[in-house]
PDB file of C-alpha atoms in Angstrom:
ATOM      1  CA  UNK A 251       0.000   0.000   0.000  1.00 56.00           C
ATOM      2  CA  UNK A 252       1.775   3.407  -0.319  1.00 78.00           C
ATOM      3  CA  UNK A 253       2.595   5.559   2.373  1.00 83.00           C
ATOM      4  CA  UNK A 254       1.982   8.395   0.636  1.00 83.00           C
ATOM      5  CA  UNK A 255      -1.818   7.795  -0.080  1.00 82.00           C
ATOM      6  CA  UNK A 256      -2.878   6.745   3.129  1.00 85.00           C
ATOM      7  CA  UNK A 257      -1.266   9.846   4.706  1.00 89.00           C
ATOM      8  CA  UNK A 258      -3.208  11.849   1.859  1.00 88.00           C
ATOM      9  CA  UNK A 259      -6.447  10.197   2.856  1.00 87.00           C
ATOM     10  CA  UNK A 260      -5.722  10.858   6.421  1.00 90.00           C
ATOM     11  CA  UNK A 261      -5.525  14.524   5.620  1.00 92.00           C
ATOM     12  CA  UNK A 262      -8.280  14.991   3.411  1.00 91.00           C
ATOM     13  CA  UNK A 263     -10.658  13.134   5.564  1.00 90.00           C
ATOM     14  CA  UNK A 264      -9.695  15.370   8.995  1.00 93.00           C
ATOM     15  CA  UNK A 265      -9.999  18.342   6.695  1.00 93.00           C
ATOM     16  CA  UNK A 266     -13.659  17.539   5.598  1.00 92.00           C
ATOM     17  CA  UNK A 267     -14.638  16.162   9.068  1.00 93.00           C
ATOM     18  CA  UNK A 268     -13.041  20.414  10.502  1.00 94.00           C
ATOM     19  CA  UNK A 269     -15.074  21.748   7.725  1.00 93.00           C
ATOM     20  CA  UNK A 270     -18.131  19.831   8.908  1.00 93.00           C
ATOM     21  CA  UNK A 271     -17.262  20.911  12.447  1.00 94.00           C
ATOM     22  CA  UNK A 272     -17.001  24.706  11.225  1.00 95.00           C
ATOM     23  CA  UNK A 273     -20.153  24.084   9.574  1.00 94.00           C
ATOM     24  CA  UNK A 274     -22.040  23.007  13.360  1.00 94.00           C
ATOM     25  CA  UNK A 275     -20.714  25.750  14.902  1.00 96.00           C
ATOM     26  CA  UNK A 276     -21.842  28.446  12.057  1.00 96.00           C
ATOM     27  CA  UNK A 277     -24.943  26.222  12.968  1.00 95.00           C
ATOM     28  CA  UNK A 278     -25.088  26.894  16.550  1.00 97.00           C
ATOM     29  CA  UNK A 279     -23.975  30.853  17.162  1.00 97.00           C
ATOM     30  CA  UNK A 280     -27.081  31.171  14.423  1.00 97.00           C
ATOM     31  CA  UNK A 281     -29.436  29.312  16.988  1.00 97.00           C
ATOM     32  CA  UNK A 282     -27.917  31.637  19.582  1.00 97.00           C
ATOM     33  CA  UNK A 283     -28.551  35.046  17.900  1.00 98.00           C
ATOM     34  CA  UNK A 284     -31.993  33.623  17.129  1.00 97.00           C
ATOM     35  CA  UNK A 285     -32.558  32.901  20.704  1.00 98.00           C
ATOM     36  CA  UNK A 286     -31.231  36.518  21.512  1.00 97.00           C
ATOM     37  CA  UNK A 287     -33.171  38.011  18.222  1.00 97.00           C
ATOM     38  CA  UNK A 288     -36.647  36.603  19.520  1.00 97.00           C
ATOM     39  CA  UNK A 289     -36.207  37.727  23.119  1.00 97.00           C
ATOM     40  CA  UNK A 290     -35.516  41.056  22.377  1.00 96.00           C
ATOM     41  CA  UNK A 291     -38.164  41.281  19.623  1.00 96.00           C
ATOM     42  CA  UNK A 292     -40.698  39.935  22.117  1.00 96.00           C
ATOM     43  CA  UNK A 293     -39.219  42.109  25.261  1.00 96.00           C
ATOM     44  CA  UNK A 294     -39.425  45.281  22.753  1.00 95.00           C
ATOM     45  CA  UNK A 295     -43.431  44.423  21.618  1.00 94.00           C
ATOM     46  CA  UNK A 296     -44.385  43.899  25.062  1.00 95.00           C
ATOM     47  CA  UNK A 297     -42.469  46.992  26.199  1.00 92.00           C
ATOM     48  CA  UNK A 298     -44.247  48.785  23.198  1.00 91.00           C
ATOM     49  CA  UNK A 299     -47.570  47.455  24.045  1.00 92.00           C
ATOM     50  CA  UNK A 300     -47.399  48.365  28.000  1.00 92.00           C
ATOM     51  CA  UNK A 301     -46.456  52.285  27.231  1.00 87.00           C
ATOM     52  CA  UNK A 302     -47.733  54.551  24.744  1.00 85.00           C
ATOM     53  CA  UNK A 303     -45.363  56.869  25.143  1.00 86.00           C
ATOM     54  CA  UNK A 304     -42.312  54.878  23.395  1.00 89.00           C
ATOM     55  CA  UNK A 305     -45.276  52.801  21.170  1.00 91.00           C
ATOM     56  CA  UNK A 306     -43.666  53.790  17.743  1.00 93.00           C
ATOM     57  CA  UNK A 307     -40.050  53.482  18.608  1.00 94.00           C
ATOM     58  CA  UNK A 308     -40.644  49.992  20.443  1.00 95.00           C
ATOM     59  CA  UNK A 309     -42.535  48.581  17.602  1.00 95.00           C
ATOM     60  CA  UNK A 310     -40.083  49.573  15.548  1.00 96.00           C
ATOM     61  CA  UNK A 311     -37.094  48.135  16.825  1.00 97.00           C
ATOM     62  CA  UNK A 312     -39.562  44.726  17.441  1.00 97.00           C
ATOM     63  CA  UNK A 313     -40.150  44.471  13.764  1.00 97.00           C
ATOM     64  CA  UNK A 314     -36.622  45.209  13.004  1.00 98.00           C
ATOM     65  CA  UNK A 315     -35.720  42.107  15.236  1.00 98.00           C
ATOM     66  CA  UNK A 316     -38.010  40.118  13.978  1.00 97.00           C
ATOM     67  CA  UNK A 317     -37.365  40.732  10.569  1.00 97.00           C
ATOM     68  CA  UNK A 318     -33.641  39.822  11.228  1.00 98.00           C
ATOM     69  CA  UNK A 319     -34.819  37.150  12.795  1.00 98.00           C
ATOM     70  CA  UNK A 320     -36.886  35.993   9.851  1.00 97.00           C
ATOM     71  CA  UNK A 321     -33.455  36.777   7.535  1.00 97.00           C
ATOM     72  CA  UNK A 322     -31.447  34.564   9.841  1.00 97.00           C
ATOM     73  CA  UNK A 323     -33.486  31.294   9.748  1.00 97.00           C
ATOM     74  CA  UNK A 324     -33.831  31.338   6.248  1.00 96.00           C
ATOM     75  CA  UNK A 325     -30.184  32.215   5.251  1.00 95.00           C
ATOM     76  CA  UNK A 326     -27.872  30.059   7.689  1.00 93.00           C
ATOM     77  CA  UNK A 327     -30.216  27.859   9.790  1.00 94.00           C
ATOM     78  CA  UNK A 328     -32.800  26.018   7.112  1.00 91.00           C
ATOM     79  CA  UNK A 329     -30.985  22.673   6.099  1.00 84.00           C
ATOM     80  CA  UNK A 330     -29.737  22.156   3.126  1.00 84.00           C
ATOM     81  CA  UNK A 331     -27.451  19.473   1.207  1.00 86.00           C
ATOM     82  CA  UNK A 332     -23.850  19.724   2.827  1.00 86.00           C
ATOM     83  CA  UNK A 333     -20.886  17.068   1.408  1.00 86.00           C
ATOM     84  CA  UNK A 334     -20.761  14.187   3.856  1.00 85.00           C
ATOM     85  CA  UNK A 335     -16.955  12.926   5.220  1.00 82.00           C
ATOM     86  CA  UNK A 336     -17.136   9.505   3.329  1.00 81.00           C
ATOM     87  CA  UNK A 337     -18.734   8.266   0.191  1.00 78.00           C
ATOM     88  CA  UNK A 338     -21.194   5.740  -0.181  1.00 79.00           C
ATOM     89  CA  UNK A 339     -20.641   2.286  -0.584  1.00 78.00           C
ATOM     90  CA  UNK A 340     -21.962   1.786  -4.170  1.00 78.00           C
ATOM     91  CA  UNK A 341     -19.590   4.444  -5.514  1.00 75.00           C
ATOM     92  CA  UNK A 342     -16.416   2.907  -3.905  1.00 76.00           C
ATOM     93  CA  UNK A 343     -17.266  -0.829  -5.092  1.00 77.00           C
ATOM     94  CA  UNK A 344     -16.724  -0.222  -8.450  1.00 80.00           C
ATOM     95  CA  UNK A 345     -15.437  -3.337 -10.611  1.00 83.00           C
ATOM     96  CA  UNK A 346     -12.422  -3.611 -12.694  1.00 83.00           C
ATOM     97  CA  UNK A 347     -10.222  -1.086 -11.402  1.00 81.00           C
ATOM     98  CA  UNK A 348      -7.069  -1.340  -9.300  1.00 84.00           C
ATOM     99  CA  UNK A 349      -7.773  -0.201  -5.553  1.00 80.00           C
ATOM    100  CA  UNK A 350      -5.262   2.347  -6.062  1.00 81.00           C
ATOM    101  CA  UNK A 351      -7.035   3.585  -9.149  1.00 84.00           C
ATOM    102  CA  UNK A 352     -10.370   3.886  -6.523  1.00 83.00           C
ATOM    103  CA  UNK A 353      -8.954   5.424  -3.715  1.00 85.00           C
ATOM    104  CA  UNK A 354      -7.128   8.015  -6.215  1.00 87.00           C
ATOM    105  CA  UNK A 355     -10.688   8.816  -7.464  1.00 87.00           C
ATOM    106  CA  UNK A 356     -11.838   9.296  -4.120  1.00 87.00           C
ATOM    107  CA  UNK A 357      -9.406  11.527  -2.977  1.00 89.00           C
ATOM    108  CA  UNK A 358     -10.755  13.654  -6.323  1.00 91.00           C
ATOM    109  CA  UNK A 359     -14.008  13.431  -4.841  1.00 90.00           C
ATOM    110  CA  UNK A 360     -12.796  14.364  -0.947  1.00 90.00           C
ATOM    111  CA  UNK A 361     -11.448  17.486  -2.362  1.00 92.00           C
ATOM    112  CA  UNK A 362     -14.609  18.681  -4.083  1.00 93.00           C
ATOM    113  CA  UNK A 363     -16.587  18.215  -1.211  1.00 93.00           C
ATOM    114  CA  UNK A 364     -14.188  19.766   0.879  1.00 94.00           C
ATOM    115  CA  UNK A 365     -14.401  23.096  -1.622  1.00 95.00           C
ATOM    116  CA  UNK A 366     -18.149  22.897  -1.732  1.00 95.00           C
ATOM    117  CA  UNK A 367     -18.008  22.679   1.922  1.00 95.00           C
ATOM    118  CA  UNK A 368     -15.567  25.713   2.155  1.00 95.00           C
ATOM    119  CA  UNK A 369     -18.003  27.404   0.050  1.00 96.00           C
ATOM    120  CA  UNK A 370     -21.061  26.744   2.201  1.00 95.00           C
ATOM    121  CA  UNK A 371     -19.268  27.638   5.446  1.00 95.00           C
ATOM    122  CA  UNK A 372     -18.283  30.605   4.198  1.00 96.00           C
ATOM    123  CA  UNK A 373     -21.568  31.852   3.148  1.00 96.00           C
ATOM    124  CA  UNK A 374     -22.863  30.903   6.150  1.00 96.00           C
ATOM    125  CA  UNK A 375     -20.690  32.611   7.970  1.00 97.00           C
ATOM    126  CA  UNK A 376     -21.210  35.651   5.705  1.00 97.00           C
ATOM    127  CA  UNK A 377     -24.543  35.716   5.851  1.00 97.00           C
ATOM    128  CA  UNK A 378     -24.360  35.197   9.808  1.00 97.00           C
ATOM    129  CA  UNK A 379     -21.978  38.072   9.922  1.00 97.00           C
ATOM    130  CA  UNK A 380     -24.157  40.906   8.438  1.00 98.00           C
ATOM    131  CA  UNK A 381     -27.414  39.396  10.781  1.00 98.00           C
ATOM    132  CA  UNK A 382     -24.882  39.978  13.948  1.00 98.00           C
ATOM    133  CA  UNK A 383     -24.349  43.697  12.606  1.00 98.00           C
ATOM    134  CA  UNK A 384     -27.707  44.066  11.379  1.00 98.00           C
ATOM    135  CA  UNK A 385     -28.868  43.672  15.448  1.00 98.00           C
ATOM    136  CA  UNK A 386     -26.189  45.816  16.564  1.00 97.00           C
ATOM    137  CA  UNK A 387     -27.580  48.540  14.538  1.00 97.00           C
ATOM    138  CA  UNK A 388     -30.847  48.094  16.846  1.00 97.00           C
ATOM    139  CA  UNK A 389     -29.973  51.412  19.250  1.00 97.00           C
ATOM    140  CA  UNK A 390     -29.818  53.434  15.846  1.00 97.00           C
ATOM    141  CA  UNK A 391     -33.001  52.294  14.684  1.00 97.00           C
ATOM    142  CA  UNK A 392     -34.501  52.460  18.088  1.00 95.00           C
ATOM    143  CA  UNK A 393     -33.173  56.031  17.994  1.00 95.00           C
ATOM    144  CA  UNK A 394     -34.043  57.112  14.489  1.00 95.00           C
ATOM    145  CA  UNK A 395     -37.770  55.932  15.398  1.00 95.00           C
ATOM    146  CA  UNK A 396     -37.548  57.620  18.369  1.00 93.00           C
ATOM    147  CA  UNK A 397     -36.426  60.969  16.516  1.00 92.00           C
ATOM    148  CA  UNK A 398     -39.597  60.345  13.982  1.00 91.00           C
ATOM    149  CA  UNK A 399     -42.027  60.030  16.973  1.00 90.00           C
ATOM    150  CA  UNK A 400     -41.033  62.806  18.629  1.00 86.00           C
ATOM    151  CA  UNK A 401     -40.214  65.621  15.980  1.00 81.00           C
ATOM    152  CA  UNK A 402     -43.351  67.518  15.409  1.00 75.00           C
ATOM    153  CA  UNK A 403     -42.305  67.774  11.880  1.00 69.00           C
ATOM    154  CA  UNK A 404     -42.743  63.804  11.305  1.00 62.00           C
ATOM    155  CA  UNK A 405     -46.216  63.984  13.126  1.00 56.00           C
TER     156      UNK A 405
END
């Protein structure tokens, strides 16, 4: 058997099962800013609903939450396909090659999942990225709908 392949297999195989890994925790800080997302948009509508005074301004910054909210479960938590560490059986038992011939193949086919999973990950993370910023802008649009509720010349 050579050396050299096994070690390449080795290699490919922990870098798809890291990417996978990456992939969970993209996963989870997505479930935790939803989790944060939904308790603030709820505190903010109940706030909102309990004083008139700040109505506008909390219903504002509710929907904006929300609406985040509704951004991140569609762009980084609904499940998609995503490249799995080993191939299925059926592809591997293929008949009349060489096993080095197979497991040459395979290594072809590690390296395109890892890429596609490279690519997911990092749209993921992309994605997740501009939903964390989008809910640190929440004082600003608090604010700004505060400024709007308040001017005369908005009223």
């Amino acid at each position: 058997m050579n050396e050299t392949l096994v070690w390449i297999e080795k290699a490919a195989l922990e870098n798809l099962r890291d990417r996978s890994n990456n992939g969970d925790l993209i996963h989870k800080e997505a479930n935790t800013l939803l989790t944060i997302l939904l308790s603030g948009a709820g505190a903010a509508l109940y706030f909102g609903m309990q004083h008139s005074d700040v109505r506008f301004p909390a219903l504002t910054v509710s929907l904006w939450l929300f609406g985040i909210a509704t951004i991140l479960t569609f762009k980084c938590l609904m499940f998609g396909d995503y490249p799995s560490v080993w191939n299925e059986p059926k592809n591997l038992n293929q008949k009349g090659y060489e096993l080095d011939q197979l497991r040459q193949v395979e290594l072809e086919n590690i390296q395109a999942r890892i890429s596609l999973a490279t690519e997911l990950n990092c749209t993921k993370s992309r994605r997740l990225n501009r939903c964390i910023l989008a809910a640190c802008s929440t004082p600003l649009v608090g604010f700004i709908a505060w400024l709007v509720s308040a001017c005369p010349f908005f009223a």
